[in-house]
mmCIF file of C-alpha atoms in Angstrom:
data_model
loop_
_atom_site.group_PDB
_atom_site.id
_atom_site.type_symbol
_atom_site.label_atom_id
_atom_site.label_comp_id
_atom_site.label_asym_id
_atom_site.label_seq_id
_atom_site.Cartn_x
_atom_site.Cartn_y
_atom_site.Cartn_z
ATOM 1 C CA MET V 1 -46.112 -5.628 19.962
ATOM 2 C CA ARG V 2 -42.994 -6.342 21.818
ATOM 3 C CA PRO V 3 -39.226 -5.501 20.751
ATOM 4 C CA THR V 4 -37.639 -8.153 19.692
ATOM 5 C CA SER V 5 -34.770 -8.642 22.436
ATOM 6 C CA PRO V 6 -30.909 -9.104 21.262
ATOM 7 C CA SER V 7 -30.384 -12.216 21.760
ATOM 8 C CA ARG V 8 -33.986 -13.481 20.149
ATOM 9 C CA ALA V 9 -32.490 -11.251 17.005
ATOM 10 C CA LEU V 10 -29.252 -13.037 16.867
ATOM 11 C CA ARG V 11 -30.714 -16.782 17.519
ATOM 12 C CA LEU V 12 -33.255 -15.644 14.304
ATOM 13 C CA THR V 13 -30.098 -14.600 12.431
ATOM 14 C CA GLY V 14 -28.164 -17.991 12.998
ATOM 15 C CA ALA V 15 -30.982 -20.122 12.154
ATOM 16 C CA VAL V 16 -31.729 -18.400 9.287
ATOM 17 C CA ALA V 17 -28.060 -18.033 8.054
ATOM 18 C CA ALA V 18 -28.600 -21.754 9.333
ATOM 19 C CA ALA V 19 -31.486 -22.331 6.929
ATOM 20 C CA CYS V 20 -29.511 -20.378 4.236
ATOM 21 C CA LEU V 21 -26.243 -22.342 4.274
ATOM 22 C CA VAL V 22 -28.540 -25.803 3.901
ATOM 23 C CA ALA V 23 -30.201 -25.001 1.366
ATOM 24 C CA GLY V 24 -26.963 -23.828 0.024
ATOM 25 C CA CYS V 25 -27.199 -19.675 -0.097
ATOM 26 C CA ALA V 26 -25.791 -16.741 0.567
ATOM 27 C CA VAL V 27 -25.698 -13.468 0.366
ATOM 28 C CA ALA V 28 -22.636 -11.969 -1.184
ATOM 29 C CA PRO V 29 -20.411 -9.858 1.230
ATOM 30 C CA ASP V 30 -20.664 -6.834 -0.657
ATOM 31 C CA LEU V 31 -24.750 -6.943 -0.002
ATOM 32 C CA ALA V 32 -24.583 -7.521 3.575
ATOM 33 C CA GLU V 33 -26.198 -4.304 5.332
ATOM 34 C CA ASP V 34 -24.868 -5.133 8.704
ATOM 35 C CA SER V 35 -20.972 -5.231 8.730
ATOM 36 C CA ALA V 36 -19.442 -7.190 11.528
ATOM 37 C CA SER V 37 -16.885 -9.522 12.370
ATOM 38 C CA ASP V 38 -17.056 -12.934 14.343
ATOM 39 C CA ASP V 39 -17.476 -11.373 17.659
ATOM 40 C CA GLY V 40 -20.104 -9.123 16.281
ATOM 41 C CA VAL V 41 -18.427 -5.557 16.959
ATOM 42 C CA PRO V 42 -18.880 -3.057 14.023
ATOM 43 C CA LEU V 43 -16.007 -3.487 11.170
ATOM 44 C CA PRO V 44 -14.660 -0.448 9.865
ATOM 45 C CA ALA V 45 -16.905 1.464 6.901
ATOM 46 C CA THR V 46 -14.434 -0.012 3.844
ATOM 47 C CA GLU V 47 -16.097 2.147 0.801
ATOM 48 C CA GLY V 48 -13.238 4.547 -0.631
ATOM 49 C CA TYR V 49 -10.173 2.625 0.871
ATOM 50 C CA GLN V 50 -8.216 0.438 -1.506
ATOM 51 C CA PRO V 51 -3.713 -0.514 -1.895
ATOM 52 C CA LEU V 52 -1.556 1.223 -2.813
ATOM 53 C CA THR V 53 1.416 0.510 -4.870
ATOM 54 C CA VAL V 54 4.285 0.719 -4.266
ATOM 55 C CA TYR V 55 8.013 -0.263 -5.462
ATOM 56 C CA LEU V 56 10.908 -1.559 -3.549
ATOM 57 C CA ALA V 57 13.940 -2.763 -4.506
ATOM 58 C CA VAL V 58 16.198 -7.186 -4.481
ATOM 59 C CA ALA V 59 18.848 -8.319 -6.095
ATOM 60 C CA GLU V 60 17.915 -10.587 -8.460
ATOM 61 C CA ALA V 61 20.484 -12.950 -7.185
ATOM 62 C CA GLU V 62 18.654 -12.207 -4.111
ATOM 63 C CA ALA V 63 14.988 -12.213 -5.289
ATOM 64 C CA VAL V 64 12.964 -15.561 -4.108
ATOM 65 C CA PRO V 65 12.277 -17.411 -7.220
ATOM 66 C CA GLY V 66 8.555 -16.751 -8.386
ATOM 67 C CA THR V 67 9.284 -12.690 -7.737
ATOM 68 C CA SER V 68 7.829 -10.826 -10.110
ATOM 69 C CA GLY V 69 9.700 -7.740 -11.186
ATOM 70 C CA ARG V 70 11.176 -5.617 -12.844
ATOM 71 C CA PRO V 71 14.990 -5.845 -13.597
ATOM 72 C CA PHE V 72 16.394 -2.769 -13.951
ATOM 73 C CA GLY V 73 20.358 -0.416 -12.577
ATOM 74 C CA CYS V 74 22.900 -2.883 -11.110
ATOM 75 C CA GLY V 75 21.009 -6.115 -11.800
ATOM 76 C CA ASP V 76 18.399 -5.594 -9.286
ATOM 77 C CA LEU V 77 14.519 -6.207 -9.146
ATOM 78 C CA LEU V 78 12.390 -3.021 -8.875
ATOM 79 C CA VAL V 79 9.004 -5.323 -7.122
ATOM 80 C CA PRO V 80 5.679 -3.611 -6.471
ATOM 81 C CA VAL V 81 4.215 -4.211 -3.382
ATOM 82 C CA GLN V 82 0.318 -3.805 -2.142
ATOM 83 C CA THR V 83 0.847 -1.467 1.047
ATOM 84 C CA VAL V 84 -2.736 -1.899 3.778
ATOM 85 C CA PRO V 85 -5.645 -0.240 1.976
ATOM 86 C CA THR V 86 -6.079 3.617 2.284
ATOM 87 C CA ASP V 87 -8.698 6.430 0.883
ATOM 88 C CA THR V 88 -6.785 9.187 -0.274
ATOM 89 C CA GLU V 89 -8.104 11.523 -3.294
ATOM 90 C CA ASP V 90 -4.266 11.862 -4.596
ATOM 91 C CA GLU V 91 -2.825 7.836 -4.521
ATOM 92 C CA ALA V 92 0.675 8.761 -6.283
ATOM 93 C CA ASP V 93 1.218 11.765 -3.127
ATOM 94 C CA THR V 94 0.520 8.608 -0.754
ATOM 95 C CA ALA V 95 2.253 6.447 -1.847
ATOM 96 C CA LEU V 96 5.782 8.933 -1.602
ATOM 97 C CA ASP V 97 4.732 9.879 1.146
ATOM 98 C CA PHE V 98 4.952 6.348 2.511
ATOM 99 C CA LEU V 99 8.162 5.249 1.068
ATOM 100 C CA PHE V 100 9.376 8.627 2.632
ATOM 101 C CA ALA V 101 7.570 7.851 5.721
ATOM 102 C CA ASP V 102 9.215 4.267 6.215
ATOM 103 C CA GLU V 103 11.089 3.712 9.139
ATOM 104 C CA ARG V 104 12.501 0.090 8.190
ATOM 105 C CA GLY V 105 13.728 -0.273 4.961
ATOM 106 C CA TRP V 106 14.243 -3.644 4.724
ATOM 107 C CA HIS V 107 10.959 -5.645 4.667
ATOM 108 C CA GLY V 108 9.993 -9.350 4.805
ATOM 109 C CA ASP V 109 12.457 -12.553 4.402
ATOM 110 C CA PRO V 110 14.155 -12.322 1.763
ATOM 111 C CA SER V 111 14.168 -8.474 2.145
ATOM 112 C CA LEU V 112 13.286 -5.569 -0.061
ATOM 113 C CA TRP V 113 14.833 -2.926 0.225
ATOM 114 C CA ASN V 114 13.370 0.686 0.049
ATOM 115 C CA ALA V 115 16.372 2.490 -0.997
ATOM 116 C CA VAL V 116 15.144 6.047 -0.494
ATOM 117 C CA PHE V 117 14.796 4.705 2.967
ATOM 118 C CA ASP V 118 18.711 6.567 3.083
ATOM 119 C CA VAL V 119 17.978 9.998 1.289
ATOM 120 C CA ARG V 120 14.619 10.238 3.466
ATOM 121 C CA GLU V 121 15.994 13.125 5.948
ATOM 122 C CA SER V 122 17.814 14.732 2.705
ATOM 123 C CA LEU V 123 15.173 14.445 0.195
ATOM 124 C CA ILE V 124 12.036 16.730 0.638
ATOM 125 C CA PRO V 125 8.689 16.231 -1.169
ATOM 126 C CA THR V 126 7.465 19.824 -1.683
ATOM 127 C CA GLY V 127 4.808 19.246 -4.168
ATOM 128 C CA HIS V 128 3.034 17.605 -7.596
ATOM 129 C CA ARG V 129 1.539 19.176 -10.007
ATOM 130 C CA ARG V 130 0.142 17.914 -13.496
ATOM 131 C CA GLU V 131 1.081 19.302 -16.700
ATOM 132 C CA GLY V 132 -0.726 18.005 -19.389
ATOM 133 C CA ASP V 133 -0.752 14.291 -19.924
ATOM 134 C CA VAL V 134 2.611 14.378 -17.126
ATOM 135 C CA GLU V 135 3.244 14.978 -13.641
ATOM 136 C CA ILE V 136 5.541 16.148 -12.154
ATOM 137 C CA PHE V 137 7.124 15.905 -8.210
ATOM 138 C CA THR V 138 9.438 18.723 -6.826
ATOM 139 C CA PHE V 139 11.429 18.068 -3.483
ATOM 140 C CA THR V 140 14.331 19.993 -1.722
ATOM 141 C CA GLY V 141 17.710 18.880 -0.452
ATOM 142 C CA THR V 142 20.541 16.715 -1.365
ATOM 143 C CA VAL V 143 20.669 12.916 -2.641
ATOM 144 C CA THR V 144 24.441 11.822 -1.917
ATOM 145 C CA PRO V 145 24.244 8.248 -2.607
ATOM 146 C CA GLU V 146 26.782 5.644 -2.106
ATOM 147 C CA ASN V 147 27.109 4.805 -5.400
ATOM 148 C CA GLU V 148 25.577 4.604 -8.864
ATOM 149 C CA CYS V 149 24.311 1.490 -7.912
ATOM 150 C CA THR V 150 21.731 3.470 -4.811
ATOM 151 C CA ALA V 151 21.156 6.190 -7.403
ATOM 152 C CA GLU V 152 19.741 4.128 -9.628
ATOM 153 C CA ARG V 153 18.035 2.391 -7.218
ATOM 154 C CA ILE V 154 16.559 5.964 -5.731
ATOM 155 C CA ARG V 155 15.163 6.673 -8.713
ATOM 156 C CA ALA V 156 13.594 4.107 -10.176
ATOM 157 C CA GLN V 157 11.249 3.781 -6.905
ATOM 158 C CA LEU V 158 10.365 7.334 -7.242
ATOM 159 C CA GLN V 159 9.635 7.111 -11.013
ATOM 160 C CA ALA V 160 8.078 3.502 -10.408
ATOM 161 C CA THR V 161 5.858 4.664 -7.006
ATOM 162 C CA ALA V 162 4.510 8.450 -8.967
ATOM 163 C CA ALA V 163 4.101 6.414 -11.553
#
């Protein structure tokens, strides 16, 4: 028996897919053996990847109607934001790294603010350990916020993201 040519295999696959669509059946995406984009290029493996949640701030008065967030500080909302899917063993460390590695500060329109952006040069995460049910993060450096509201934004973002 001679090997099936790639074009014949594609035609057979297309015919089976068409038959499934006509018959009203489909294969669940997580059950498919081969992952490929529409152009046949293999997709990267996604097992183990998941988005992380980081928290950004917005003045409650400037938030888009329907924005979900927790009120805090000086009339601000702490808004959960999902990152791109990431493969990591320590979600809290990676989420905090995301805040410190941010190179823009403002995100979206209307904007959500990463207050950690202002201190990322002077506050450096140095470690993370667990003591019982408590996660302890350590930092070196100095935080000199403009005012009490900015200090509260930084604290709230770090605590909520680490949690």
